[in-house]
Amino acid sequence: MARDDVRVRFAPSPTGYLHVGGLRTALFNFLFARKTGGTFILRIEDTDQKRSVTGAVEKLMSTLRTIGIKDDEGPDVGGPCGPYIQSERKDIYRRHVDRLLDAGVAYHCFCTEERLERLREAQRRKKLPTMYDGACRDLPADEVRRRLEAGEPSVIRLRFPREGRTVFDDVVRRKVAVDNELVDDQVLIKTDGFPTYHLANVVDDHLMGVTHVIRGEEWLSSVPKHIYLYRAFGWELPVFVHLPLLLNPDRSKLSKRQGDVAVERYLERGYLPEALLNFIALLGWHPADDRELFSLEELCREFSLDRINKAGAVFDVDKLNWMNGWYIRNLDLETVADRTRPYFEAAGIDVSDRETFVKVVAVARDYVSCLEEMVDRGRMFYEDICFSDEQRELVREEVSRSIYTRWIGEMEAKPAWTREDTENFIKQSMKELGLKGKNFYFPLRLALFGNTHGPDIPSLIDILGPRETVSRFRRALEQV
RNA sequence: GUCCCCAUCGUCUAGUGGCCUAGGACACCGGCCUUUCACGCCGGUAACCGGGGUUCGACUCCCCGUGGGGACGCCA
């Protein structure tokens, strides 16, 4: 299977955002191209004018770019098979459908949408399969010509054979068979002159030299139509690879209604491209061993079509959160700081003191599963602490006040204060005040950090610096 | 309703007839580490949908059920 002329494509429709299922399809295509040394094509399927959203193509490409999936050919980088936007290829489809018309493989249909709707309704009532009844399938040629010339709205349908059986191979499901009589006369060209997915997809895949069609399982049942088109044109079939669906927690097809499906939403909240890609690669695919932390380069090396799963996969946000947290904790600290910075700035926090900010990130990253959460784990280093009633009670206790007073005295007496000084004085003051454990540490952390739980005291004082530390003790002492 | 596809812990999955007393990861529970929480480390609970075959032997192969999903649009 390892051919060096592999050509695959990701062909999204520009709906305004990138669906996580789409990202998975894009990723698998990309990985297969990289693995085989093939070409990854990006093609925009915008043949539905009603669904077209302005700016969606640019947004889609920018999302793909930030996530690290780069196309070898596409609307942005060009290539020998352009244009890569289907709305700019209208005449190509028109030319091809004429060939089908001439060969009698397609026909004009004048049925109105209302008639079709009534037809389907009647079929449903009679518990029959819902499909076109072929009313216009055998219209006399002169009648067709007359109605066309009269300007009557029409579509062009595929004249699908009514007997026989279509059997085809799929890399994931092996053999799939469908009785031809159950395959509908699919509309190829709509009233507005635009092609439907089925026509555009087959024509473009052939013209663009696509060797492997890797896409979601929702397309499996329309493969017979596509195969019939390939044969009608006299073209070689691509290899079909239908990926298992991504599912909601209730196991229905992953949809907006049950959580976030827009990749942009995850990116906004600080899910790292590394984590998103790693996580999504494991949905429907598994490496040969038990590893599950992979960089994109490693995925490119390990990926193979024969380890793709058949069953649908639930998109488990819990595991994504764990994996994203893992990346936040294990990626280079400076890199994480760079990527975290915009979140603090958006919250109006001045983090221009880089050295301090990196320290904040270093302690905060142990607590979060996405970058957005870093702000709540780090803002107390930049903002005045606000105590709850319960916390204020602890701060006001005599022991607490004695700790603060003792520390202020010690720190003000010393011109410089190091981390080592903190460590030493913790021991010393504990002994002096006769305190230990939580009785000592909770009041201390509360005054400095605003919470009894959190990073260790030396880290807190290291980040705050002696001046701010002393002033926080004073503020604690002022609590009434 | 019709057709197609699928079926191992709650979830993602390993498993291609004996290596399975069914492995890993997330989540959950417990322990350790630690001044606390978190991180980390260690351990635990937890699954082969059911019934028939085939076979010396089935999680693995076949059939039938059952369950789930997808498609059935002049959407992709």
Coordinates of C-alpha atoms (C1' of nucleotides) in Angstrom, one line a residue:
Chain A
M1 CA 0.0 0.0 0.0
A2 CA 3.0 2.3 0.5
R3 CA 2.9 4.1 -2.8
D4 CA 4.8 7.3 -3.2
D5 CA 2.1 8.9 -5.3
V6 CA -0.5 9.0 -2.7
R7 CA -2.8 12.0 -2.9
V8 CA -5.5 12.6 -0.3
R9 CA -7.7 15.5 0.5
F10 CA -9.6 17.2 3.3
A11 CA -12.8 18.7 1.8
P12 CA -14.7 20.7 4.3
S13 CA -17.6 23.0 3.6
P14 CA -17.2 26.5 5.0
T15 CA -19.8 26.6 7.7
G16 CA -18.1 29.1 9.9
Y17 CA -16.1 26.9 12.1
L18 CA -14.0 23.7 12.0
H19 CA -15.9 20.7 13.5
V20 CA -13.8 18.4 15.7
G21 CA -14.9 15.5 13.5
G22 CA -13.6 17.5 10.5
L23 CA -10.3 18.0 12.3
R24 CA -10.1 14.2 12.8
T25 CA -10.7 13.6 9.1
A26 CA -8.2 16.3 8.2
L27 CA -5.6 14.8 10.6
F28 CA -6.0 11.3 9.3
N29 CA -5.6 12.4 5.8
F30 CA -2.6 14.6 6.7
L31 CA -1.0 11.8 8.7
F32 CA -1.5 9.3 5.8
A33 CA 0.1 11.8 3.4
R34 CA 3.1 12.4 5.6
K35 CA 3.5 8.7 6.3
T36 CA 3.5 7.8 2.7
G37 CA 5.3 10.8 1.4
G38 CA 2.2 11.7 -0.5
T39 CA 0.3 15.0 -1.1
F40 CA -2.3 16.5 1.2
I41 CA -4.8 18.7 -0.6
L42 CA -7.3 21.1 0.9
R43 CA -10.4 21.6 -1.1
I44 CA -13.3 23.9 -0.2
E45 CA -16.8 22.4 -0.8
D46 CA -18.9 25.5 -1.0
T47 CA -21.5 24.4 -3.5
D48 CA -24.4 25.1 -1.2
Q49 CA -25.0 28.8 -1.5
K50 CA -27.5 28.9 1.4
R51 CA -24.9 27.6 3.8
S52 CA -22.0 29.7 2.6
V53 CA -20.8 32.0 5.4
T54 CA -18.6 35.0 4.6
G55 CA -15.1 34.8 5.9
A56 CA -15.5 31.1 6.7
V57 CA -12.9 30.0 4.2
E58 CA -10.3 32.3 5.7
K59 CA -11.2 31.3 9.2
L60 CA -11.0 27.6 8.3
M61 CA -7.6 28.0 6.8
S62 CA -6.3 30.0 9.8
T63 CA -7.6 27.4 12.2
L64 CA -5.8 24.6 10.3
R65 CA -2.7 26.7 10.2
T66 CA -2.6 27.4 14.0
I67 CA -3.2 23.8 14.7
G68 CA -0.3 22.7 12.5
I69 CA -2.0 20.9 9.7
K70 CA -0.5 22.3 6.5
D71 CA -1.8 21.6 3.1
D72 CA 0.5 20.9 0.1
E73 CA -2.1 22.1 -2.3
G74 CA -5.1 24.3 -1.7
P75 CA -6.7 27.7 -2.0
D76 CA -3.9 29.4 -0.1
V77 CA -0.9 27.7 -1.5
G78 CA -2.2 26.9 -5.0
G79 CA -1.2 23.8 -6.9
P80 CA -1.5 22.2 -10.3
C81 CA -5.1 21.1 -9.9
G82 CA -6.8 24.4 -9.0
P83 CA -9.0 26.1 -8.4
Y84 CA -9.4 24.4 -5.0
I85 CA -12.7 26.1 -4.3
Q86 CA -15.6 24.3 -5.8
S87 CA -17.7 27.4 -6.4
E88 CA -15.0 28.5 -8.9
R89 CA -15.2 25.2 -10.8
K90 CA -18.9 25.4 -11.8
D91 CA -18.1 25.1 -15.5
I92 CA -16.1 22.0 -14.9
Y93 CA -19.0 20.2 -13.4
R94 CA -21.3 21.4 -16.1
R95 CA -19.0 20.0 -18.8
H96 CA -18.8 16.7 -17.0
V97 CA -22.5 16.4 -16.4
D98 CA -23.1 17.0 -20.1
R99 CA -21.1 13.8 -20.8
L100 CA -23.4 11.9 -18.5
L101 CA -26.5 13.4 -20.2
D102 CA -25.1 12.4 -23.6
A103 CA -24.4 8.9 -22.4
G104 CA -27.9 8.6 -20.9
V105 CA -26.5 8.1 -17.4
A106 CA -28.2 11.3 -16.2
Y107 CA -31.5 13.0 -17.0
H108 CA -33.3 16.2 -16.5
C109 CA -36.0 16.2 -13.8
F110 CA -38.7 18.9 -13.6
C111 CA -40.3 17.7 -10.4
T112 CA -40.9 20.4 -7.9
E113 CA -39.7 20.2 -4.3
E114 CA -43.3 20.2 -3.2
R115 CA -44.1 17.1 -5.2
L116 CA -41.0 15.4 -3.9
E117 CA -42.0 16.2 -0.4
R118 CA -45.5 14.8 -0.9
L119 CA -43.9 11.7 -2.5
R120 CA -41.7 11.1 0.5
E121 CA -44.5 11.6 2.9
A122 CA -46.6 9.0 1.1
Q123 CA -43.8 6.5 1.0
R124 CA -43.1 7.0 4.7
R125 CA -46.8 6.4 5.4
K126 CA -46.7 3.2 3.4
K127 CA -43.5 2.2 5.2
L128 CA -41.7 2.1 1.8
P129 CA -38.1 3.2 1.3
T130 CA -38.2 7.0 0.6
M131 CA -36.8 7.6 -2.8
Y132 CA -37.5 9.3 -6.2
D133 CA -40.2 7.5 -8.1
G134 CA -38.6 8.2 -11.5
A135 CA -41.4 10.3 -12.9
C136 CA -39.0 12.2 -15.2
R137 CA -36.6 9.3 -15.8
D138 CA -38.1 8.4 -19.2
L139 CA -39.5 11.7 -20.4
P140 CA -39.4 11.9 -24.3
A141 CA -36.4 13.9 -25.6
D142 CA -38.6 16.5 -27.4
E143 CA -40.6 17.1 -24.2
V144 CA -37.5 17.7 -22.3
R145 CA -36.1 20.1 -24.9
R146 CA -39.4 22.0 -25.0
R147 CA -39.6 22.4 -21.2
L148 CA -36.0 23.4 -21.0
E149 CA -36.4 26.0 -23.7
A150 CA -39.5 27.3 -21.9
G151 CA -37.3 28.0 -19.0
E152 CA -38.9 25.5 -16.6
P153 CA -36.8 25.0 -13.5
S154 CA -35.1 21.6 -13.5
V155 CA -32.3 19.5 -11.9
I156 CA -30.2 16.8 -13.4
R157 CA -30.4 13.4 -11.8
L158 CA -28.3 10.3 -12.0
R159 CA -30.0 7.4 -13.8
F160 CA -29.0 4.7 -11.3
P161 CA -29.5 1.1 -12.5
R162 CA -32.5 -0.7 -10.9
E163 CA -31.1 -4.1 -10.8
G164 CA -27.9 -5.7 -9.6
R165 CA -25.8 -5.2 -6.6
T166 CA -22.9 -2.8 -5.9
V167 CA -20.0 -4.4 -4.0
F168 CA -17.0 -2.4 -3.0
D169 CA -14.0 -2.6 -0.7
D170 CA -13.3 -0.3 2.2
V171 CA -10.1 -0.3 4.0
V172 CA -11.8 -0.1 7.4
R173 CA -14.9 -2.3 6.8
R174 CA -13.5 -4.6 4.2
K175 CA -16.5 -5.6 1.9
V176 CA -19.7 -3.6 1.7
A177 CA -22.6 -4.6 -0.5
V178 CA -25.8 -2.7 -1.5
D179 CA -28.7 -3.7 -3.7
N180 CA -28.9 -1.2 -6.5
E181 CA -32.7 -1.0 -6.4
L182 CA -32.3 0.7 -3.0
V183 CA -30.0 3.4 -4.4
D184 CA -31.8 6.6 -5.3
D185 CA -31.5 8.7 -8.5
Q186 CA -29.4 11.3 -6.8
V187 CA -29.6 14.9 -7.9
L188 CA -26.3 15.9 -9.6
I189 CA -27.0 19.5 -10.6
K190 CA -29.4 21.7 -8.6
T191 CA -31.8 24.2 -10.0
D192 CA -29.3 27.0 -9.3
G193 CA -26.8 25.2 -11.5
F194 CA -24.5 24.2 -8.7
P195 CA -23.5 20.6 -8.4
T196 CA -24.3 18.5 -5.3
Y197 CA -21.6 16.9 -3.2
H198 CA -21.9 13.6 -5.0
L199 CA -21.0 15.0 -8.4
A200 CA -18.5 17.6 -7.4
N201 CA -16.7 15.2 -5.1
V202 CA -16.2 12.5 -7.7
V203 CA -15.2 14.9 -10.5
D204 CA -12.8 16.8 -8.3
D205 CA -11.3 13.7 -6.7
H206 CA -10.6 12.3 -10.1
L207 CA -9.3 15.6 -11.6
M208 CA -7.1 16.2 -8.6
G209 CA -5.7 12.7 -8.7
V210 CA -7.0 11.7 -5.3
T211 CA -5.9 8.1 -4.6
H212 CA -7.4 7.5 -1.2
V213 CA -10.8 8.9 -0.1
I214 CA -10.5 9.2 3.7
R215 CA -13.7 10.6 5.2
G216 CA -16.4 10.0 7.8
E217 CA -18.6 7.0 7.9
E218 CA -21.7 9.1 7.2
W219 CA -20.7 8.8 3.5
L220 CA -20.5 5.0 3.4
S221 CA -24.1 4.6 2.1
S222 CA -23.6 6.9 -0.8
V223 CA -20.5 5.1 -2.1
P224 CA -22.5 3.1 -4.7
K225 CA -23.6 6.4 -6.4
H226 CA -20.0 7.6 -6.5
I227 CA -18.7 4.3 -7.9
Y228 CA -21.4 4.4 -10.6
L229 CA -20.2 7.9 -11.5
Y230 CA -16.5 6.8 -11.6
R231 CA -17.5 4.0 -13.9
A232 CA -19.7 6.1 -16.1
F233 CA -16.8 8.5 -16.7
G234 CA -14.5 5.6 -17.2
W235 CA -12.3 6.6 -14.3
E236 CA -10.2 4.5 -11.9
L237 CA -11.7 4.1 -8.4
P238 CA -9.9 5.5 -5.4
V239 CA -9.3 3.5 -2.3
F240 CA -12.1 4.1 0.2
V241 CA -11.4 4.6 3.9
H242 CA -14.5 5.4 6.0
L243 CA -13.6 6.6 9.4
P244 CA -15.8 5.6 12.4
L245 CA -18.0 8.5 13.6
L246 CA -17.2 10.7 16.6
L247 CA -20.0 10.4 19.1
N248 CA -21.7 12.4 21.9
P249 CA -21.7 10.9 25.4
D250 CA -25.1 9.4 24.5
R251 CA -23.5 7.7 21.4
S252 CA -25.3 9.8 18.8
K253 CA -23.3 11.5 16.1
L254 CA -21.2 14.3 17.7
S255 CA -23.2 17.5 17.5
K256 CA -23.3 21.0 18.7
R257 CA -26.2 20.5 21.0
Q258 CA -24.3 18.4 23.4
G259 CA -21.1 20.4 24.0
D260 CA -18.5 22.2 22.0
V261 CA -17.7 20.9 18.6
A262 CA -15.9 23.9 17.2
V263 CA -12.2 23.5 17.2
E264 CA -11.9 27.3 17.5
R265 CA -13.7 27.1 20.9
Y266 CA -11.1 24.7 22.3
L267 CA -8.3 26.8 20.9
E268 CA -9.8 30.0 22.5
R269 CA -9.9 28.4 25.9
G270 CA -6.3 27.3 25.7
Y271 CA -6.4 23.8 24.6
L272 CA -3.0 23.3 22.9
P273 CA -2.8 22.2 19.3
E274 CA -0.4 19.5 20.5
A275 CA -2.9 18.1 22.9
L276 CA -5.9 18.4 20.6
L277 CA -4.1 16.6 17.8
N278 CA -2.8 13.9 20.1
F279 CA -6.1 13.3 21.6
I280 CA -8.1 13.3 18.4
A281 CA -5.6 10.9 16.7
L282 CA -6.5 8.3 19.3
L283 CA -10.2 8.5 18.5
G284 CA -10.6 5.6 16.0
W285 CA -6.9 4.9 15.7
H286 CA -4.4 3.1 18.0
P287 CA -0.7 2.7 17.7
A288 CA 1.0 -0.8 17.7
D289 CA 2.1 -0.4 21.3
D290 CA 0.5 1.1 24.5
R291 CA 2.0 4.6 24.2
E292 CA -0.5 7.4 23.9
L293 CA 1.5 10.6 24.1
F294 CA 2.6 11.5 20.6
S295 CA 3.9 14.6 19.0
L296 CA 2.7 15.4 15.5
E297 CA 6.0 14.1 14.0
E298 CA 5.7 10.9 15.9
L299 CA 2.1 10.5 14.7
C300 CA 3.2 10.9 11.2
R301 CA 5.7 8.2 11.7
E302 CA 3.4 5.7 13.5
F303 CA 0.2 6.2 11.6
S304 CA -1.2 3.5 9.5
L305 CA -4.6 2.9 7.9
D306 CA -4.8 -0.8 9.0
R307 CA -5.0 0.3 12.7
I308 CA -8.1 2.3 12.2
N309 CA -11.1 1.1 14.3
K310 CA -14.5 0.2 13.1
A311 CA -16.7 1.3 15.9
G312 CA -17.7 4.9 16.7
A313 CA -15.8 6.8 19.4
V314 CA -17.2 9.0 22.1
F315 CA -15.5 12.3 22.4
D316 CA -14.4 12.1 26.1
V317 CA -13.7 15.6 27.3
D318 CA -12.3 14.3 30.6
K319 CA -9.5 12.6 28.8
L320 CA -8.9 15.6 26.7
N321 CA -8.6 17.7 29.8
W322 CA -6.1 15.3 31.3
M323 CA -4.0 15.2 28.1
N324 CA -4.1 19.0 27.7
G325 CA -3.0 19.4 31.3
W326 CA -0.2 17.0 30.6
Y327 CA 1.0 19.1 27.7
I328 CA 0.7 22.3 29.8
R329 CA 2.9 20.7 32.5
N330 CA 5.4 19.1 30.2
L331 CA 6.0 21.5 27.4
D332 CA 8.9 23.9 27.7
L333 CA 8.1 26.5 30.5
E334 CA 8.9 29.5 28.4
T335 CA 6.7 28.2 25.6
V336 CA 3.8 27.7 28.0
A337 CA 4.4 31.2 29.4
D338 CA 4.3 32.7 25.9
R339 CA 1.0 31.0 25.1
T340 CA -0.5 31.9 28.5
R341 CA 0.3 35.6 28.4
P342 CA -2.6 36.6 26.2
Y343 CA -5.1 35.2 28.7
F344 CA -3.6 37.4 31.5
E345 CA -3.6 40.4 29.3
A346 CA -7.2 39.8 28.3
A347 CA -8.0 39.8 32.0
G348 CA -6.3 43.2 32.3
I349 CA -3.4 41.9 34.2
D350 CA 0.1 43.5 33.6
V351 CA 2.5 40.6 33.1
S352 CA 5.3 42.6 31.5
D353 CA 7.7 41.5 34.3
R354 CA 8.7 38.4 32.4
E355 CA 10.8 36.8 35.2
T356 CA 8.0 36.9 37.7
F357 CA 5.4 35.8 35.1
V358 CA 7.4 32.7 34.3
K359 CA 7.5 31.8 37.9
V360 CA 3.8 32.3 38.2
V361 CA 3.2 30.1 35.2
A362 CA 5.5 27.5 36.7
V363 CA 3.4 27.1 39.9
A364 CA 0.0 27.6 38.2
R365 CA 0.4 25.0 35.6
D366 CA 0.2 22.2 38.1
Y367 CA -3.5 23.0 38.7
V368 CA -5.0 23.5 35.3
S369 CA -6.3 21.6 32.3
C370 CA -6.4 24.5 29.9
L371 CA -4.6 27.8 29.6
E372 CA -7.7 29.8 30.3
E373 CA -7.7 28.4 33.8
M374 CA -4.2 29.7 34.4
V375 CA -5.6 33.2 35.1
D376 CA -7.6 32.1 38.1
R377 CA -4.5 30.3 39.4
G378 CA -2.2 33.2 39.0
R379 CA -4.2 36.4 39.3
M380 CA -3.7 36.5 43.1
F381 CA 0.0 37.3 42.6
Y382 CA -1.0 40.5 40.8
E383 CA -4.2 41.6 42.6
D384 CA -5.1 42.5 46.1
I385 CA -6.4 39.6 48.1
C386 CA -10.0 39.6 49.0
F387 CA -10.9 37.4 52.0
S388 CA -14.2 35.6 52.5
D389 CA -15.8 35.9 56.0
E390 CA -14.5 32.6 56.9
Q391 CA -11.0 33.4 55.8
R392 CA -11.0 36.7 57.6
E393 CA -11.8 35.0 60.8
L394 CA -8.6 32.9 60.5
V395 CA -6.6 35.9 59.5
R396 CA -7.8 37.8 62.6
E397 CA -6.9 35.1 65.1
E398 CA -4.2 35.9 67.6
V399 CA -1.8 33.2 66.4
S400 CA -2.2 34.4 62.8
R401 CA -1.4 38.0 63.9
S402 CA 1.6 36.9 65.8
I403 CA 2.9 35.0 62.7
Y404 CA 2.5 38.1 60.5
T405 CA 4.1 40.4 63.0
R406 CA 7.1 38.1 63.5
W407 CA 7.6 37.8 59.8
I408 CA 7.3 41.5 59.1
G409 CA 9.9 42.2 61.8
E410 CA 12.3 39.6 60.4
M411 CA 12.0 40.6 56.8
E412 CA 12.2 44.3 57.4
A413 CA 15.4 43.8 59.4
K414 CA 17.1 42.1 56.5
P415 CA 18.2 44.1 53.4
A416 CA 18.0 41.1 51.0
W417 CA 15.8 38.1 51.3
T418 CA 16.5 34.8 49.5
R419 CA 14.5 31.6 49.1
E420 CA 16.9 30.0 51.5
D421 CA 16.1 32.7 54.1
T422 CA 12.4 31.8 53.7
E423 CA 13.2 28.1 54.3
N424 CA 15.3 28.9 57.3
F425 CA 12.9 31.3 58.9
I426 CA 9.9 29.0 58.4
K427 CA 11.7 26.6 60.8
Q428 CA 12.8 29.2 63.1
S429 CA 9.5 31.0 63.5
M430 CA 7.6 27.7 63.9
K431 CA 9.8 26.9 66.8
E432 CA 9.6 30.4 68.3
L433 CA 5.9 30.6 68.1
G434 CA 5.4 27.0 69.1
L435 CA 3.3 26.2 66.0
K436 CA 3.4 23.4 63.5
G437 CA 1.6 22.0 60.5
K438 CA -1.6 23.6 59.3
N439 CA -1.8 25.9 62.3
F440 CA 1.3 27.6 61.0
Y441 CA 1.0 27.3 57.2
F442 CA -2.6 28.0 56.7
P443 CA -2.6 31.6 58.1
L444 CA 0.7 32.2 56.3
R445 CA -0.6 31.0 52.9
L446 CA -3.9 32.8 53.4
A447 CA -2.3 36.2 53.9
L448 CA 0.1 35.8 51.0
F449 CA -2.1 33.8 48.5
G450 CA -5.7 34.2 49.6
N451 CA -6.2 30.5 50.0
T452 CA -5.1 27.9 52.6
H453 CA -4.3 25.5 49.7
G454 CA -1.8 26.3 47.0
P455 CA 1.9 26.4 46.2
D456 CA 4.5 26.1 48.9
I457 CA 5.5 29.2 50.9
P458 CA 9.0 29.6 49.6
S459 CA 7.6 29.7 46.0
L460 CA 5.0 32.3 47.1
I461 CA 7.5 34.6 48.7
D462 CA 9.9 34.1 45.8
I463 CA 7.2 35.3 43.4
L464 CA 5.9 38.1 45.5
G465 CA 9.3 39.4 46.6
P466 CA 10.0 40.7 50.1
R467 CA 8.4 44.1 49.7
E468 CA 5.0 42.7 48.5
T469 CA 5.2 39.9 51.0
V470 CA 5.6 42.4 53.9
S471 CA 2.8 44.6 52.6
R472 CA 0.5 41.6 52.3
F473 CA 1.2 40.7 55.9
R474 CA 0.4 44.3 56.9
R475 CA -2.9 44.1 55.0
A476 CA -3.7 40.9 56.8
L477 CA -3.0 42.7 60.1
E478 CA -5.4 45.4 59.0
Q479 CA -8.4 43.0 58.6
V480 CA -11.1 43.7 61.1
Chain B
rG1 C1' -40.2 2.3 8.1
rU2 C1' -36.1 0.8 4.4
rC3 C1' -31.0 -0.1 3.6
rC4 C1' -25.9 0.0 5.4
rC5 C1' -22.5 -0.2 9.4
rC6 C1' -21.0 -1.4 14.3
rA7 C1' -20.7 -4.3 19.3
rU8 C1' -14.1 -5.8 25.0
rC9 C1' -14.1 -2.0 31.7
rG10 C1' -18.4 4.3 32.6
rU11 C1' -15.0 6.3 28.3
rC12 C1' -10.7 5.8 24.5
rU13 C1' -8.8 1.1 23.4
rA14 C1' -5.0 -3.7 23.1
rG15 C1' -6.4 -8.4 21.5
rU16 C1' -6.4 -11.4 14.6
rG17 C1' -8.0 -19.6 17.8
rG18 C1' -4.4 -21.7 22.8
rC19 C1' 0.5 -16.3 25.2
rC20 C1' -6.3 -14.0 28.5
rU21 C1' -6.3 -15.4 35.6
rA22 C1' -8.5 -10.3 29.2
rG23 C1' -3.4 -5.6 28.8
rG24 C1' -2.9 0.0 28.7
rA25 C1' -4.9 5.1 29.3
rC26 C1' -8.8 8.7 31.3
rA27 C1' -12.3 8.9 35.2
rC28 C1' -13.2 6.8 40.1
rC29 C1' -11.3 4.7 44.9
rG30 C1' -7.0 3.8 48.3
rG31 C1' -1.8 4.5 49.6
rC32 C1' 2.9 7.1 49.3
rC33 C1' 5.4 11.9 48.6
rU34 C1' 4.3 16.8 50.8
rU35 C1' 3.2 22.1 55.8
rU36 C1' -1.8 22.1 52.4
rC37 C1' -3.9 21.5 47.7
rA38 C1' -2.3 20.2 43.1
rC39 C1' 1.5 17.6 40.4
rG40 C1' 4.1 12.9 40.6
rC41 C1' 4.6 7.8 42.0
rC42 C1' 2.4 3.0 43.6
rG43 C1' -1.9 0.0 44.0
rG44 C1' -7.3 -1.2 43.5
rU45 C1' -12.6 -1.6 41.6
rA46 C1' -14.4 -2.3 36.7
rA47 C1' -15.5 -5.3 30.4
rC48 C1' -15.5 -9.8 26.1
rC49 C1' -24.4 -8.0 24.5
rG50 C1' -27.4 -13.0 24.2
rG51 C1' -28.1 -17.7 21.9
rG52 C1' -26.6 -21.3 18.7
rG53 C1' -22.9 -23.6 15.9
rU54 C1' -17.4 -24.6 13.9
rU55 C1' -13.1 -26.5 16.7
rC56 C1' -9.4 -30.6 21.0
rG57 C1' -9.9 -25.3 22.3
rA58 C1' -13.2 -19.4 21.2
rC59 C1' -12.9 -12.3 23.1
rU60 C1' -11.1 -14.0 18.5
rC61 C1' -14.4 -17.7 12.8
rC62 C1' -19.9 -18.6 11.0
rC63 C1' -25.3 -18.0 11.8
rC64 C1' -29.5 -15.9 14.3
rG65 C1' -31.2 -12.6 17.8
rU66 C1' -30.7 -8.0 20.6
rG67 C1' -28.8 -3.3 21.2
rG68 C1' -26.6 1.2 19.2
rG69 C1' -25.4 4.3 15.2
rG70 C1' -25.5 6.2 10.2
rA71 C1' -27.9 7.2 5.5
rC72 C1' -32.5 7.7 3.2
rG73 C1' -32.3 16.3 1.0
rC74 C1' -32.2 20.5 -5.2
rC75 C1' -26.9 19.9 2.9
rA76 C1' -22.2 18.5 3.0

